[in-house]
Coordinates of N, CA, C and O in Angstrom, one line a residue:
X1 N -98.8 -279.3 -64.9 CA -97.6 -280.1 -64.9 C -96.7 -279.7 -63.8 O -96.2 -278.5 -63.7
X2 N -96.5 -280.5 -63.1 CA -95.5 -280.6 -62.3 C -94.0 -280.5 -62.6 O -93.6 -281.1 -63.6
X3 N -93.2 -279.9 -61.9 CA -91.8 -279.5 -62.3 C -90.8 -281.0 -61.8 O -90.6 -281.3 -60.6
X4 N -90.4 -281.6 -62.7 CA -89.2 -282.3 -62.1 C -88.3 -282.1 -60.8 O -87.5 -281.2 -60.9
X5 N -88.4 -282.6 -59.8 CA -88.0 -282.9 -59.0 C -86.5 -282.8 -58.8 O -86.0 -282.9 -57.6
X6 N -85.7 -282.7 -59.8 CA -84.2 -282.5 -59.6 C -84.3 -281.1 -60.2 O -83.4 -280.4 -59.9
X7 N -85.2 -280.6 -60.8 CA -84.7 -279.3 -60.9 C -84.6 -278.4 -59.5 O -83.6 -277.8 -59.1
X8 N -85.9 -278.5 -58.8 CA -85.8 -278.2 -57.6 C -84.9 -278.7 -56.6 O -84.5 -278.0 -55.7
X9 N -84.6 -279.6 -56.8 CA -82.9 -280.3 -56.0 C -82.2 -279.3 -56.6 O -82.5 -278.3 -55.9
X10 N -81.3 -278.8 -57.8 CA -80.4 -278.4 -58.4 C -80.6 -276.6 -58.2 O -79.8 -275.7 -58.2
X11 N -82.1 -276.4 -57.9 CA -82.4 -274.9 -58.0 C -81.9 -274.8 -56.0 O -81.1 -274.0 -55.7
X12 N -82.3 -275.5 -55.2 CA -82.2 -275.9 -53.8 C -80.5 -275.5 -53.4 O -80.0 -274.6 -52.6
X13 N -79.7 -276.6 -54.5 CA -78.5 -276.7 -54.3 C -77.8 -275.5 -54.6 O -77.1 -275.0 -53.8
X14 N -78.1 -274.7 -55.9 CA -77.4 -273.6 -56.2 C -77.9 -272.8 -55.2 O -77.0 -272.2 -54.6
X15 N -79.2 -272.5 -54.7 CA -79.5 -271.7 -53.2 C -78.5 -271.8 -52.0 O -78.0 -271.0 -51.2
X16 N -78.4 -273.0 -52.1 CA -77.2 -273.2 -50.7 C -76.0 -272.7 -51.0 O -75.4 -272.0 -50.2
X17 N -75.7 -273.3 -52.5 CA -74.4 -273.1 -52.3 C -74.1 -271.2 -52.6 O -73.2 -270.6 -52.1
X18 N -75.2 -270.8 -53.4 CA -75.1 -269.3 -53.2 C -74.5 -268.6 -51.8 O -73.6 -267.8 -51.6
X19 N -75.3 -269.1 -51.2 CA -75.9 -268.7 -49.6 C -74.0 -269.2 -49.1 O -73.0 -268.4 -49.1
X20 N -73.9 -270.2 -48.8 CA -72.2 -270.9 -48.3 C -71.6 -270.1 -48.9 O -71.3 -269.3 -48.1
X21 N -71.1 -269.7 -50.2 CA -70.4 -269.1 -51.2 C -70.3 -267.7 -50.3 O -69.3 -267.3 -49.6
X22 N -71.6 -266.9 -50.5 CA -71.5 -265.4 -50.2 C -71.1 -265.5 -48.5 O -70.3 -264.6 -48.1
X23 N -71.4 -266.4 -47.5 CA -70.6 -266.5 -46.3 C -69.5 -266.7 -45.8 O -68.8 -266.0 -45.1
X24 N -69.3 -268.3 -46.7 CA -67.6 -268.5 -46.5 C -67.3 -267.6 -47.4 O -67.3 -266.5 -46.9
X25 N -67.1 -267.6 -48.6 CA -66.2 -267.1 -49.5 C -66.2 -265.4 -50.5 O -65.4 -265.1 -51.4
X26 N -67.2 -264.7 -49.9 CA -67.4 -263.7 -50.4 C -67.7 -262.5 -49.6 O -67.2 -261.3 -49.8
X27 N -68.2 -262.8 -48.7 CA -68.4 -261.6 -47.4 C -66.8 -261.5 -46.8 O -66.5 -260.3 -46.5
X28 N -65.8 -262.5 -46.7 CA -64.5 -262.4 -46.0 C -63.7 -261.6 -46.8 O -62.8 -260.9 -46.4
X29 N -64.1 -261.8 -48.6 CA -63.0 -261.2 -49.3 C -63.8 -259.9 -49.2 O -63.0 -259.1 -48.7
X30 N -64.9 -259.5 -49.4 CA -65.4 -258.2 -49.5 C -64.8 -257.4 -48.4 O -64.5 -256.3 -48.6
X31 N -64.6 -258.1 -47.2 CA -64.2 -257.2 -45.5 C -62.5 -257.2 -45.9 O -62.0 -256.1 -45.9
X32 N -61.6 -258.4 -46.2 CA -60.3 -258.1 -46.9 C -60.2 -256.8 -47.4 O -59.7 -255.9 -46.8
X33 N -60.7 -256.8 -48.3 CA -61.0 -255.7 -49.6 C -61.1 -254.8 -49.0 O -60.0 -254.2 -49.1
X34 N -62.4 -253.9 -48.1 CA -62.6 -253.0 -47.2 C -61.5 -252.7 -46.5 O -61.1 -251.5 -46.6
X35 N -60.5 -253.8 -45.6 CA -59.7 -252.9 -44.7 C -58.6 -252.7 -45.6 O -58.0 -251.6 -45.7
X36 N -58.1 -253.9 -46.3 CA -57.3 -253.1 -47.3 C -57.6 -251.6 -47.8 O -56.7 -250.7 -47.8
X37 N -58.3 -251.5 -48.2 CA -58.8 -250.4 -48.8 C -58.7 -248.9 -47.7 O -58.2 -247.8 -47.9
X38 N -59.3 -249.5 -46.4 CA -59.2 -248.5 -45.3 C -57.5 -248.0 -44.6 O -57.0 -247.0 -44.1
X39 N -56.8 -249.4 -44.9 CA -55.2 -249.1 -44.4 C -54.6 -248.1 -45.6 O -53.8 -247.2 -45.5
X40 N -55.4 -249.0 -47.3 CA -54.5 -248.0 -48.4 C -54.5 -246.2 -48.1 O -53.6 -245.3 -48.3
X41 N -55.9 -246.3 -47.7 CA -56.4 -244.5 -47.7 C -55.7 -243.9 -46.4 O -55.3 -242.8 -46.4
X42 N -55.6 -244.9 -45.0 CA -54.7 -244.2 -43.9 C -53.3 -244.1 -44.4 O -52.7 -243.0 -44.4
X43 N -52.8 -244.9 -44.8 CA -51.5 -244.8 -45.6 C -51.3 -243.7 -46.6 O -50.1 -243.4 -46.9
X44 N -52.0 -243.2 -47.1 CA -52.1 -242.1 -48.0 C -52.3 -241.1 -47.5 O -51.8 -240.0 -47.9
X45 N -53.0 -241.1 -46.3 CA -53.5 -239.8 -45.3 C -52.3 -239.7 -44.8 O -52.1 -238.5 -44.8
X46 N -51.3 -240.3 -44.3 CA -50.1 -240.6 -43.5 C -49.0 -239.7 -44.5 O -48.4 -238.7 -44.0
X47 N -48.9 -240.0 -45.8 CA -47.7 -240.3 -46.4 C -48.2 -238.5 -46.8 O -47.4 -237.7 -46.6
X48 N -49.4 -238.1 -47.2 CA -49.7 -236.6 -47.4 C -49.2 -235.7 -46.2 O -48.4 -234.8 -46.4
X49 N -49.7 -235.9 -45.1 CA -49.3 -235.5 -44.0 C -47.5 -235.5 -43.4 O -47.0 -234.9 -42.5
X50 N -47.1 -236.1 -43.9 CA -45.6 -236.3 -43.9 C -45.1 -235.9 -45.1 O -43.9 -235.8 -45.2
X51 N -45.7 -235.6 -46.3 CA -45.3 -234.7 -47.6 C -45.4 -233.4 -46.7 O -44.3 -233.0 -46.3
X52 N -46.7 -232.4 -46.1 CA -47.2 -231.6 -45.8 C -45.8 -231.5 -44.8 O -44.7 -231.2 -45.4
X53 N -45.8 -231.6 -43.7 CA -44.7 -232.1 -42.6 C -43.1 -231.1 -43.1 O -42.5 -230.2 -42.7
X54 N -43.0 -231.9 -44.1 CA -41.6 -231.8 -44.9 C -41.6 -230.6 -45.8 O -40.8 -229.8 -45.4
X55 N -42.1 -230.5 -46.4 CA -43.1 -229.0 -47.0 C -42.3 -228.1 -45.8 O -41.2 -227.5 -45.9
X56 N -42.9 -228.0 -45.0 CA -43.1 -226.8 -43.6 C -41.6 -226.9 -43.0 O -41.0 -225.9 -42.6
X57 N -41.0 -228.1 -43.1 CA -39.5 -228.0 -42.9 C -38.6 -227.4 -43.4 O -37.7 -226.6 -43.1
X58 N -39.1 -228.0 -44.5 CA -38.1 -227.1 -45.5 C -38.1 -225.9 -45.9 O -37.0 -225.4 -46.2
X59 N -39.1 -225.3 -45.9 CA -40.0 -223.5 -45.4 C -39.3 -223.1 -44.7 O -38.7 -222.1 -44.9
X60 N -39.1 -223.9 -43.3 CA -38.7 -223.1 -42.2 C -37.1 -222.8 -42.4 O -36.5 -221.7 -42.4
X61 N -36.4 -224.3 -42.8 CA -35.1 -224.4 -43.0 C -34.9 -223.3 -43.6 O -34.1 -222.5 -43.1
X62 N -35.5 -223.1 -45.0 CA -34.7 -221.8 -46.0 C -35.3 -220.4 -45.6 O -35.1 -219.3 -46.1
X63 N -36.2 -220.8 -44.4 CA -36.4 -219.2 -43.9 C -35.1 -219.1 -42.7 O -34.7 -218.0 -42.3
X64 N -34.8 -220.0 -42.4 CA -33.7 -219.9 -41.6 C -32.5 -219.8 -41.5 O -31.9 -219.2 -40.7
X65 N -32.0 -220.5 -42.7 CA -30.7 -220.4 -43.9 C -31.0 -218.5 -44.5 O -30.2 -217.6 -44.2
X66 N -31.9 -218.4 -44.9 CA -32.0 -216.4 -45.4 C -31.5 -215.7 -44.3 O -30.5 -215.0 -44.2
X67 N -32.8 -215.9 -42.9 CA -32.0 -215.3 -42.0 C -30.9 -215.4 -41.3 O -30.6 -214.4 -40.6
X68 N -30.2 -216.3 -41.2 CA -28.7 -216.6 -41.2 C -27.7 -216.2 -42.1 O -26.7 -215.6 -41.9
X69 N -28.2 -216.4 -43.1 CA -27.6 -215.1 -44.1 C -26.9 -213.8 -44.3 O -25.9 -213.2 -44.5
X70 N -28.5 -213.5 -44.0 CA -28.3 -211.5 -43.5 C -27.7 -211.8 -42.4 O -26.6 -211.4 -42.5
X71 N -28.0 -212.2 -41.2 CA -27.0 -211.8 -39.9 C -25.4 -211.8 -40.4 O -24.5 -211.0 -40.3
X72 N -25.3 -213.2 -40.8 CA -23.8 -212.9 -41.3 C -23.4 -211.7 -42.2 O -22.3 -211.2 -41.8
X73 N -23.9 -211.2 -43.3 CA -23.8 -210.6 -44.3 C -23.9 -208.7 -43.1 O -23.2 -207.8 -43.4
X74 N -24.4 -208.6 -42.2 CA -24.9 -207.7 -41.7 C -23.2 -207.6 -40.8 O -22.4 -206.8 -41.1
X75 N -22.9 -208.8 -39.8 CA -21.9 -208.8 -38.7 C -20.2 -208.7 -40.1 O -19.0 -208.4 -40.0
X76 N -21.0 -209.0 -41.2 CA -19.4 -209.1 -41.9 C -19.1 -207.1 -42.6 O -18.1 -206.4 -42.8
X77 N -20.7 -207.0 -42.7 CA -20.5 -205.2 -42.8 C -20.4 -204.8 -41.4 O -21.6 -204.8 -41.3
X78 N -20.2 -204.7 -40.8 CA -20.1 -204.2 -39.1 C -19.0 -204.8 -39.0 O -18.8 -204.7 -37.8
X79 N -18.1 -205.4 -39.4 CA -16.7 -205.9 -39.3 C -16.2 -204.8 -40.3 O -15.6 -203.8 -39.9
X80 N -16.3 -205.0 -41.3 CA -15.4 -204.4 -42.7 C -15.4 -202.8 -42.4 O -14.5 -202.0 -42.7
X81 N -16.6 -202.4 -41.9 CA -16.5 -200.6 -41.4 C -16.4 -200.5 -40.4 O -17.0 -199.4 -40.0
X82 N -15.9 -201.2 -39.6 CA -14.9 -201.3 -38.5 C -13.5 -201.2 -38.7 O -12.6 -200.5 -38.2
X83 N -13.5 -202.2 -39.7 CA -12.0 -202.4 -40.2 C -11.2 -201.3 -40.4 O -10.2 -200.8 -39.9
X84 N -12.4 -200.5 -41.9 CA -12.4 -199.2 -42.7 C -11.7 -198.3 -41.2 O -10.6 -197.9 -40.9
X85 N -13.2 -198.3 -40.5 CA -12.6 -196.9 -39.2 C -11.1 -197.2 -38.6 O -10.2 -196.4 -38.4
X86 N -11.0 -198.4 -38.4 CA -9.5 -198.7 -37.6 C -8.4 -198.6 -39.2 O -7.3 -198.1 -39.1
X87 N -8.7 -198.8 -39.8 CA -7.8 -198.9 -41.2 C -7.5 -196.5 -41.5 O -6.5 -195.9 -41.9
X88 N -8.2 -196.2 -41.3 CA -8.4 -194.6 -41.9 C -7.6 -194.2 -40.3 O -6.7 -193.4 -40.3
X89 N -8.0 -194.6 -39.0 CA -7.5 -194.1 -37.9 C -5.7 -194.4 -37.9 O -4.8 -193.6 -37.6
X90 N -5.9 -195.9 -38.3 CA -4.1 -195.8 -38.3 C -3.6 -195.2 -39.4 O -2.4 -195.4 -39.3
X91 N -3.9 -194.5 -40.8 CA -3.4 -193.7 -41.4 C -3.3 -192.3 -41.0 O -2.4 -191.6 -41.3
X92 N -4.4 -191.9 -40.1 CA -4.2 -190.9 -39.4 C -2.8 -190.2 -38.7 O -2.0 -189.3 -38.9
X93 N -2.9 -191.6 -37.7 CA -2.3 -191.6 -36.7 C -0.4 -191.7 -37.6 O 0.7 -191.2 -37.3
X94 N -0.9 -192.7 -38.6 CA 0.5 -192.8 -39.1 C 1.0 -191.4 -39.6 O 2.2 -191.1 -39.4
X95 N 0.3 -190.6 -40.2 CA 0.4 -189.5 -40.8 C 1.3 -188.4 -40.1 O 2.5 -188.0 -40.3
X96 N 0.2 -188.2 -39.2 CA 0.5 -187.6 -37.7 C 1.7 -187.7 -37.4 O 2.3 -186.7 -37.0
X97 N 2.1 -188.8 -37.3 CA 3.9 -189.0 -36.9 C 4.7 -188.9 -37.6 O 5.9 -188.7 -37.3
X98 N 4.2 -189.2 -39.3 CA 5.5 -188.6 -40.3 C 5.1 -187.0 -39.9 O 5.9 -186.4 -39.2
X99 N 4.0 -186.5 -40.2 CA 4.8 -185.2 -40.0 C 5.3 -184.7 -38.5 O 5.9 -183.6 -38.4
X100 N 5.1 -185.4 -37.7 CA 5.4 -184.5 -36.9 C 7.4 -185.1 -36.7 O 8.2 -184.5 -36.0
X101 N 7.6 -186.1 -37.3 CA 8.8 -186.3 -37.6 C 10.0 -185.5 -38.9 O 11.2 -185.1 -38.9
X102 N 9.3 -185.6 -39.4 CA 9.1 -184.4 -40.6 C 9.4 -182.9 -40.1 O 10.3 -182.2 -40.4
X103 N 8.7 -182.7 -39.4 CA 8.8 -181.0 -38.8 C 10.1 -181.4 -37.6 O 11.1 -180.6 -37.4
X104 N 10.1 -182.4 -37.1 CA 11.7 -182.3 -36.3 C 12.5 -182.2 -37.0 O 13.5 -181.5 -36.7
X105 N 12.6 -183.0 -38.4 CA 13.7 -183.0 -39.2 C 13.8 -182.0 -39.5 O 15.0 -181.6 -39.4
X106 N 13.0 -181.0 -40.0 CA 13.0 -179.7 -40.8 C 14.1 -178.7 -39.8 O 15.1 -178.1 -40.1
X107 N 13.1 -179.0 -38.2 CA 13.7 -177.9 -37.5 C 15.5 -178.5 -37.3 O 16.5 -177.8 -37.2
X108 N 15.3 -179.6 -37.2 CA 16.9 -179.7 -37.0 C 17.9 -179.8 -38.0 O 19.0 -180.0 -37.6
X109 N 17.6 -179.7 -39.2 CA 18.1 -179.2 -40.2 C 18.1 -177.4 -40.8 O 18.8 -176.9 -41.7
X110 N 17.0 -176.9 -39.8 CA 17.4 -175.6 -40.3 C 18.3 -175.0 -39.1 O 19.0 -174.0 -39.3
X111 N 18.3 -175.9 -37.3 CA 19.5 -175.5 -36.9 C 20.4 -175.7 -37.1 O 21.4 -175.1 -36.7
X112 N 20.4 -176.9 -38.1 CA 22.0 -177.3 -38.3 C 22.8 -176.4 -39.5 O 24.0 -176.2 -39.6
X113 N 21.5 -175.8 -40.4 CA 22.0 -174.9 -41.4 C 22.6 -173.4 -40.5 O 23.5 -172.7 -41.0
X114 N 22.0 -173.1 -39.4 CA 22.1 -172.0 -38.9 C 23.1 -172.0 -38.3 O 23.8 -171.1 -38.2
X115 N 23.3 -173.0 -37.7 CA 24.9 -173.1 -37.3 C 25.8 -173.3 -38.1 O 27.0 -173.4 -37.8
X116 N 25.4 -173.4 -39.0 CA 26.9 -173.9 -40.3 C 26.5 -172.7 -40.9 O 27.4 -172.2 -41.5
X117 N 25.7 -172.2 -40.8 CA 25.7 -170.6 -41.7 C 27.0 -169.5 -40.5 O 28.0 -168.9 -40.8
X118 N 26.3 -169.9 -39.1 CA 27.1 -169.0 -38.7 C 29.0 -169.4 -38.3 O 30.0 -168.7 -38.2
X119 N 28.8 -170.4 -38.2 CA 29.9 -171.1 -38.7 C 31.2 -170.6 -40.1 O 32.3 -170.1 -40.3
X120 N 30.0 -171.1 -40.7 CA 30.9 -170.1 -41.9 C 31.3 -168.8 -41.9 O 32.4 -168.3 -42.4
X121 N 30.1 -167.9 -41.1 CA 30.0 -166.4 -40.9 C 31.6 -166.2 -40.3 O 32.5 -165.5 -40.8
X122 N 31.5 -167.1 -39.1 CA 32.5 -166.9 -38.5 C 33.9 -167.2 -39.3 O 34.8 -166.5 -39.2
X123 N 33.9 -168.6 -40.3 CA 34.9 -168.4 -40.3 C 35.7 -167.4 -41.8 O 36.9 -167.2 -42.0
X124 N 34.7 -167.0 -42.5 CA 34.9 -165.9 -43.3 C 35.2 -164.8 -43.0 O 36.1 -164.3 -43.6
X125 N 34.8 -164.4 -42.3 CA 35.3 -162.9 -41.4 C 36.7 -163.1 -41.0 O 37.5 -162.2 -41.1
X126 N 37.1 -164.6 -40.5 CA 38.6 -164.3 -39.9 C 39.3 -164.6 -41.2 O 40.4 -164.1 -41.2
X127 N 39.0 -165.2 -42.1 CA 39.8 -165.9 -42.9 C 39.5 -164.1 -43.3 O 40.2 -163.3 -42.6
X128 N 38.5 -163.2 -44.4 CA 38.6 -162.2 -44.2 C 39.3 -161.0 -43.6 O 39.3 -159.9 -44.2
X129 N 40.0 -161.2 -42.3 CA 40.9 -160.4 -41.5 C 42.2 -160.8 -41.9 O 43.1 -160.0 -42.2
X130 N 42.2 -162.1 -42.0 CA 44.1 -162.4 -42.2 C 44.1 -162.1 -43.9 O 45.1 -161.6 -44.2
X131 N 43.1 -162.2 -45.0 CA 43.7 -161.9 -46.1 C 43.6 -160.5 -46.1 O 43.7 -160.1 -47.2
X132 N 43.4 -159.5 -45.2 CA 43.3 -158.1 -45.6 C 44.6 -158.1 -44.3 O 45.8 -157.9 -44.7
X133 N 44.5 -158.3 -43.3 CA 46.0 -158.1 -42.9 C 47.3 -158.6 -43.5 O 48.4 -158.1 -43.1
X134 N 47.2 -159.5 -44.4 CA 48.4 -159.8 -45.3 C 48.5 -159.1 -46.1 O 49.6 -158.9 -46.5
X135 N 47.1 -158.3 -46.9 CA 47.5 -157.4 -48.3 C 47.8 -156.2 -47.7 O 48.8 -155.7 -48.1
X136 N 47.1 -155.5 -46.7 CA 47.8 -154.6 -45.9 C 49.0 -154.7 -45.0 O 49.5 -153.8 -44.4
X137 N 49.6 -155.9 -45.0 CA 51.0 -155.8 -44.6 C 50.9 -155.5 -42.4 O 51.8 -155.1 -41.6
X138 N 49.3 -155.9 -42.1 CA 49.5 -156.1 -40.5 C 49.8 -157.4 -40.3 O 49.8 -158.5 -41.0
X139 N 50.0 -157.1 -38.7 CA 50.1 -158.5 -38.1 C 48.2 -159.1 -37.5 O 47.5 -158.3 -37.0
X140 N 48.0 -160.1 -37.7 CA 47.1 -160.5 -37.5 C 46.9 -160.3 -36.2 O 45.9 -160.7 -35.6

């Protein structure tokens, strides 16, 4: 028995249109699909590599910000025991000049007693002479 004749038309037609189908309409979306697929993965390779990127920046930044840090923290102790040495030198130096103001004062207060001592010396002895020349009855 021979096969009807439209089946083989209809088996023919679905051949073709398979065949047209997977040309026009199936091989174009499969290659769509593909480079899509190839842009999604460079885009990903891209967007890792610029995570990576940024990573290393910011690594570097806060290794840069630390050592920025210490230098300041370092120039602010080398300032402040600077300060200390100039701060301890002018107490020194201040010192130094009270006393050595201090010892002028001293000395010129013990000549000023030394002359008022002999001052006095002096004038006791005469006041001295006139009250024993008045109780003895001389003339001064």
């Amino acid at each position: 028995m021979l096969p009807n004749l439209s089946i083989v038309f209809v088996i023919i037609a679905v051949v073709l249109l398979a065949i047209v189908l997977d040309r026009v309409l199936f091989k174009p979306i499969v290659r769509v699909m593909r480079e899509r697929e190839s842009a999604i993965k460079s885009a990903m390779q891209a967007a890792e590599s610029a995570a990576e990127k940024a990573r290393a920046a910011s690594a570097e930044f806060d290794a840069n910000v630390t050592a920025a840090r210490a230098e300041l923290y370092k120039q602010m102790d080398e300032r402040r025991k600077a300060a200390e040495g100039y701060r301890k030198e002018l107490v020194a130096q201040t010192k130094a000049d009270v006393d050595a103001q201090l010892a002028s004062a001293k000395a010129e207060l013990e000549a000023q007693a030394a002359k008022a001592r002999a001052s006095l010396d002096a004038e006791a002895e005469e006041l001295g002479r006139d009250i024993a020349a008045k109780v003895l009855g001389r003339p001064s």
